[in-house]
mmCIF file of C-alpha atoms in Angstrom:
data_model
loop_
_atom_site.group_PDB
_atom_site.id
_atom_site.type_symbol
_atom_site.label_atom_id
_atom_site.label_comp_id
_atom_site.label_asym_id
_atom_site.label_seq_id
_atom_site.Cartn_x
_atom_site.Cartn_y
_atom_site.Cartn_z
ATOM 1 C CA UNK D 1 -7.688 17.400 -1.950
ATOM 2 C CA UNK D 2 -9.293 14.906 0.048
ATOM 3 C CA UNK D 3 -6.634 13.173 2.193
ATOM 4 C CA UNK D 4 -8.168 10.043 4.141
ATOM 5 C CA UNK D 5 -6.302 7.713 6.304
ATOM 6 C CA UNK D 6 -5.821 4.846 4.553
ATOM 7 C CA UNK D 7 -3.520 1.929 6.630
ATOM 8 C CA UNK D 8 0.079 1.357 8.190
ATOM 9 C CA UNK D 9 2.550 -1.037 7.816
ATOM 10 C CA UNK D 10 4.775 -2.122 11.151
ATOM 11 C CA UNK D 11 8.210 -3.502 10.880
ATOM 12 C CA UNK D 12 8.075 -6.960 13.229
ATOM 13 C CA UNK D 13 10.424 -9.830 14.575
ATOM 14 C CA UNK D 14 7.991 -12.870 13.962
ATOM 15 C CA UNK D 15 5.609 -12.387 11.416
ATOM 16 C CA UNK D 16 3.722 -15.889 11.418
ATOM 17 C CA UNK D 17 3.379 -14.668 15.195
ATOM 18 C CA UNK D 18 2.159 -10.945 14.647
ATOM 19 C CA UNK D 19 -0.232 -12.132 11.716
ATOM 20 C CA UNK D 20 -1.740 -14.601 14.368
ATOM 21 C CA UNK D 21 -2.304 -12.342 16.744
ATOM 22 C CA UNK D 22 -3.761 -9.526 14.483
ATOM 23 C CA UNK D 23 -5.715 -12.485 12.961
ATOM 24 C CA UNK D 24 -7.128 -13.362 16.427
ATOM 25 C CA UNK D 25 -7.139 -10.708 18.209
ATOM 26 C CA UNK D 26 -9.228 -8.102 15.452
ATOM 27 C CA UNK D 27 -10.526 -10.972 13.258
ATOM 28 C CA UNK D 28 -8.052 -10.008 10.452
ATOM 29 C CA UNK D 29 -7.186 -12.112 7.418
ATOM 30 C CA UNK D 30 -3.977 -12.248 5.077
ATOM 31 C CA UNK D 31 -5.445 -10.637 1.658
ATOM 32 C CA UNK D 32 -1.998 -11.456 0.652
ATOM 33 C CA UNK D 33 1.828 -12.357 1.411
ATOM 34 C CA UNK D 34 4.937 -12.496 -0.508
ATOM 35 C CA UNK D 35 8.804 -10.982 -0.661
ATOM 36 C CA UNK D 36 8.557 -7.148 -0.086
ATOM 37 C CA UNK D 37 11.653 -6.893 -2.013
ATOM 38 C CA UNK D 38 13.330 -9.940 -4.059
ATOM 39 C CA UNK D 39 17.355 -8.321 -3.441
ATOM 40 C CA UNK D 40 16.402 -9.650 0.163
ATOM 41 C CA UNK D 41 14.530 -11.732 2.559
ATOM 42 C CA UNK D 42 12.134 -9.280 4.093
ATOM 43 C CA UNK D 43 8.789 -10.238 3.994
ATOM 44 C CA UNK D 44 5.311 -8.426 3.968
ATOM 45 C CA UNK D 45 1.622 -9.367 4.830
ATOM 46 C CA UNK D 46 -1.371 -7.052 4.121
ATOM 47 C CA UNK D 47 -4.190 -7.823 6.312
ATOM 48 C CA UNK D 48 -7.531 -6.788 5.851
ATOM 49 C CA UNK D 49 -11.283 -7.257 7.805
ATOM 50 C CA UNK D 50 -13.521 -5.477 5.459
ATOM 51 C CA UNK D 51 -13.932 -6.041 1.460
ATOM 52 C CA UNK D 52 -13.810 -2.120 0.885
ATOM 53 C CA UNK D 53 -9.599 -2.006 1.891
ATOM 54 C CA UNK D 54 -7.452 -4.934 0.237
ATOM 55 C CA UNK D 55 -5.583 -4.341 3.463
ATOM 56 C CA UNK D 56 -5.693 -2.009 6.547
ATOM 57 C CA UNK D 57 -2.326 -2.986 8.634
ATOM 58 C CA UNK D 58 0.831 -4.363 6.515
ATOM 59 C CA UNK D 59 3.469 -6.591 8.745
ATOM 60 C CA UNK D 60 6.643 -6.213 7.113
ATOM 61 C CA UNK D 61 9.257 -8.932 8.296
ATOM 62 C CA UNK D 62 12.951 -7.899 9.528
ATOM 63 C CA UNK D 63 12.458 -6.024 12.353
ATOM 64 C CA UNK D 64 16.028 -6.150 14.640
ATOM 65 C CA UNK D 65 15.683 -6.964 18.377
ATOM 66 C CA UNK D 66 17.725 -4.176 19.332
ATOM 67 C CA UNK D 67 15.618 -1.090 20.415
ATOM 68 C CA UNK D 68 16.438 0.867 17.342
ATOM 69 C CA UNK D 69 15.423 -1.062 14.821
ATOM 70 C CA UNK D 70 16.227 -0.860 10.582
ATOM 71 C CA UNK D 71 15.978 2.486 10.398
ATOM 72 C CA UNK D 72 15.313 3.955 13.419
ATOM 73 C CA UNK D 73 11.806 2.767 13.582
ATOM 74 C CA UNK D 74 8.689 0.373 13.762
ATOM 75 C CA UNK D 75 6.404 2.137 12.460
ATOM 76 C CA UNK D 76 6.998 1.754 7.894
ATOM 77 C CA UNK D 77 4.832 4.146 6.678
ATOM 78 C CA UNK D 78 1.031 5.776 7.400
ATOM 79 C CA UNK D 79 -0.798 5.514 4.286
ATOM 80 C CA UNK D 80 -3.333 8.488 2.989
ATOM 81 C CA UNK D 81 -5.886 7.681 0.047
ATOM 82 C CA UNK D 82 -6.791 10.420 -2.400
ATOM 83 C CA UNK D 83 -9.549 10.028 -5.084
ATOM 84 C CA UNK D 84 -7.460 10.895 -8.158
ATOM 85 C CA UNK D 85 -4.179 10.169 -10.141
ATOM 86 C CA UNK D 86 -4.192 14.016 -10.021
ATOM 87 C CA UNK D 87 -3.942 14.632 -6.857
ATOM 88 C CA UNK D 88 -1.318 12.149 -6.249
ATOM 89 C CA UNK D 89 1.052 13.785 -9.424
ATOM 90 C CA UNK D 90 0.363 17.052 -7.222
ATOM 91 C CA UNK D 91 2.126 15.605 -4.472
ATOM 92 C CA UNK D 92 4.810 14.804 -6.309
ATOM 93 C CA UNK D 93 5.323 18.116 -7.416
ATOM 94 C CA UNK D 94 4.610 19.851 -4.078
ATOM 95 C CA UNK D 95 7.192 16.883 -2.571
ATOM 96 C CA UNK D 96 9.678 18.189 -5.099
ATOM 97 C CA UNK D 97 9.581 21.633 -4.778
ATOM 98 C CA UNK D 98 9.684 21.292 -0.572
ATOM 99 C CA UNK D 99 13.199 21.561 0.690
ATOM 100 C CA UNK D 100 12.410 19.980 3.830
ATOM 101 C CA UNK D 101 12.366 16.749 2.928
ATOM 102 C CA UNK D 102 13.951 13.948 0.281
ATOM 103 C CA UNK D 103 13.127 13.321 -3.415
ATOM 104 C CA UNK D 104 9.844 11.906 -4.000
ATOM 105 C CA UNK D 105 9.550 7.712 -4.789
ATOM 106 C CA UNK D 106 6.722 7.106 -7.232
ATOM 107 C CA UNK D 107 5.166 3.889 -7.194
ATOM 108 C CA UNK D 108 2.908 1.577 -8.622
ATOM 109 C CA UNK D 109 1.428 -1.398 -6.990
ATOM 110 C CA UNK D 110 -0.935 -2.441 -10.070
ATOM 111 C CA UNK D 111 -3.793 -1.666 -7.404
ATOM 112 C CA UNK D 112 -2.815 2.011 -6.741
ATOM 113 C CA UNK D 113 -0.884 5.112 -7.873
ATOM 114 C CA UNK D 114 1.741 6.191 -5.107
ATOM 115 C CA UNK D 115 4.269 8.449 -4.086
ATOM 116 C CA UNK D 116 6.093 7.760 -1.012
ATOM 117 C CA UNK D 117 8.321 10.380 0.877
ATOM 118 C CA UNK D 118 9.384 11.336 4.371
ATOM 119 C CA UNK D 119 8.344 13.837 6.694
ATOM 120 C CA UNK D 120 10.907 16.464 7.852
ATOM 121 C CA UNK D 121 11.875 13.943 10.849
ATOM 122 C CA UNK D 122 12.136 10.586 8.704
ATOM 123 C CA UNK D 123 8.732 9.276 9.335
ATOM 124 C CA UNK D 124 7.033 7.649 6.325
ATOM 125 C CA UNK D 125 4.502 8.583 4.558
ATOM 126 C CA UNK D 126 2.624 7.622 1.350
ATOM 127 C CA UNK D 127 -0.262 9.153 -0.422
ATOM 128 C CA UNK D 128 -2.080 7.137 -2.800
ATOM 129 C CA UNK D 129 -5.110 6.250 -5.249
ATOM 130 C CA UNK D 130 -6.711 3.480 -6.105
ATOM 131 C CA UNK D 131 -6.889 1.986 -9.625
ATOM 132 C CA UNK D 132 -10.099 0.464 -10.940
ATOM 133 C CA UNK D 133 -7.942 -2.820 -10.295
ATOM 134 C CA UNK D 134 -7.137 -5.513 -7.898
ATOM 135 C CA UNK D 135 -3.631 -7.329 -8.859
ATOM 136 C CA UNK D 136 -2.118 -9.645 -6.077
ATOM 137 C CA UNK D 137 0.348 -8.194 -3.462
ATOM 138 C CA UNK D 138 3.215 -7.442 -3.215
ATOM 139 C CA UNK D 139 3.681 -5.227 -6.377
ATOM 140 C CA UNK D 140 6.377 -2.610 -6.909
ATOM 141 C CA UNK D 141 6.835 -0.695 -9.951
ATOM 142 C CA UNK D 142 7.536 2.917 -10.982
ATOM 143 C CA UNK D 143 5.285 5.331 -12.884
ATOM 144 C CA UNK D 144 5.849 8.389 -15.105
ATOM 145 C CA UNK D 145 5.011 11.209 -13.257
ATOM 146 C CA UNK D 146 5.168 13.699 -16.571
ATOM 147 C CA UNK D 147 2.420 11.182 -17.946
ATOM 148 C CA UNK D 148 -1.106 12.561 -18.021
ATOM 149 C CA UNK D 149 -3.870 10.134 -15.575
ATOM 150 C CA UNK D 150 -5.319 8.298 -18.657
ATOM 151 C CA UNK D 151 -1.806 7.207 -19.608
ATOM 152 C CA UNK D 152 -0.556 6.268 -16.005
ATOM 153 C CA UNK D 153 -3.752 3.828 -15.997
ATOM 154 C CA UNK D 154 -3.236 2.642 -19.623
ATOM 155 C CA UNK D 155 0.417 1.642 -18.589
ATOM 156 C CA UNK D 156 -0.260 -0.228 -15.513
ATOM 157 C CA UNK D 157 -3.111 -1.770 -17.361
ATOM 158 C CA UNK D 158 -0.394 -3.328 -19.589
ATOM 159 C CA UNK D 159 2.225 -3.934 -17.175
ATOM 160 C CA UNK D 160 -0.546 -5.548 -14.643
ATOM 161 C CA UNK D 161 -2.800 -7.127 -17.352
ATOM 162 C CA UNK D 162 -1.071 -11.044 -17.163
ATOM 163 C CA UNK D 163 -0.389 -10.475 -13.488
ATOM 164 C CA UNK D 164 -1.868 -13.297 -10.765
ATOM 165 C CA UNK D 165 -5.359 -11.754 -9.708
ATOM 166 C CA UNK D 166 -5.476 -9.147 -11.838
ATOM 167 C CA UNK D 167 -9.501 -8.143 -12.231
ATOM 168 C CA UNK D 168 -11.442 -5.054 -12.035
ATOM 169 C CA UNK D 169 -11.735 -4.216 -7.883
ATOM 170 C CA UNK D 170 -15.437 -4.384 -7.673
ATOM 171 C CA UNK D 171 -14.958 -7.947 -8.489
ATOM 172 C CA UNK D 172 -12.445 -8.475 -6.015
ATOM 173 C CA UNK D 173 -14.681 -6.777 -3.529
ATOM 174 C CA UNK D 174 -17.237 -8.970 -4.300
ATOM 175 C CA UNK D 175 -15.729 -11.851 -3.783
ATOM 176 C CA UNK D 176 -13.857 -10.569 -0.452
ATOM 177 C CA UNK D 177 -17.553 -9.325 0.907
ATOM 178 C CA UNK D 178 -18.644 -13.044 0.647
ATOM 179 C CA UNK D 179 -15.218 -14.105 2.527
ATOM 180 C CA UNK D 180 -16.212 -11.167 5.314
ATOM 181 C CA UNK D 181 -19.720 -12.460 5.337
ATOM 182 C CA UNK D 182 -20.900 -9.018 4.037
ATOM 183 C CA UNK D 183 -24.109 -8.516 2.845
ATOM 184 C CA UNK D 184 -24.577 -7.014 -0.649
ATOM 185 C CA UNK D 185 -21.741 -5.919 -2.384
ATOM 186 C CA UNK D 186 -19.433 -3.375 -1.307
ATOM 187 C CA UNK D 187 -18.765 -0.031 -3.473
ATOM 188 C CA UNK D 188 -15.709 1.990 -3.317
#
């Protein structure tokens, strides 16, 4: 398995304020925005400043002011990218047969194929793939894990398909190369 890092996502008190700053300050820009969760009012923004990651730091609104925040922690999750639906189904299964940590949460964002868990101390992780599609963010649904790859990607085809922004990703990377200023087009 080839594990890269991929991108985190920070819990934060002002989010117009921390998307400004990462925005300024690193020459980020919102790839998109929207309610992390609709039972609630938390809020998350994926920023991005290259057309090869539709987003390299996530802001995720509802951070307390207290010193131990939601959770216990800033820091959401650390992302790693994988290069197959494989892989990420082998995850699951070595997440479920570790007894150091919690059940595994299997995820689809219509863009990727994840599974998120936590480490033995409560620290998030997720490990993830890409799909040959871009849908707009935030996305949350769940995936068969007992599925085989072809059928994973046929179902969130379907479920995606009539979904705002849904195109293949090398369009989408196209288009956010000519926002970055890129030349050429980008390849995953």
């Amino acid at each position: 398995m080839n594990v890269r890092w991929s991108h985190c996502v920070l819990r934060v008190r002002d989010l117009d304020a921390m998307i400004s700053f990462y925005c300024d300050a690193l020459g980020f820009v919102v790839a998109d925005r929207g309610r992390a969760n609709p039972a609630d009012d938390i809020e998350i923004a994926f920023l991005s400043g290259s057309s090869s990651d539709h987003h390299q730091i996530g802001l995720l609104s509802g951070r307390e002011d207290s010193d131990v925040p939601r959770g216990g922690r800033h820091l959401d999750h650390n992302a790693f990218r994988v290069d197959t639906i494989q892989e990420v189904k082998d995850m699951v299964a070595w997440i479920e047969a570790d007894d150091r940590i919690g059940k595994p949460f299997p995820v689809s964002h219509g863009n990727a194929v994840s599974v998120y868990f936590s480490d033995p101390e409560g620290n998030g992780v997720e490990v993830f793939c890409d799909t040959p599609w871009h849908v707009q963010q935030p996305q949350i649904t769940g995936w068969d894990t007992t599925a085989s790859p072809e059928d994973i990607l046929a179902a969130i085809e379907a479920e995606f398909a009539d979904a705002p922004e849904f195109m293949p990703i090398e369009e989408y990377r196209a288009l956010q190369a000519e926002r970055f200023g890129e030349a050429g087009t980008p390849t995953g």
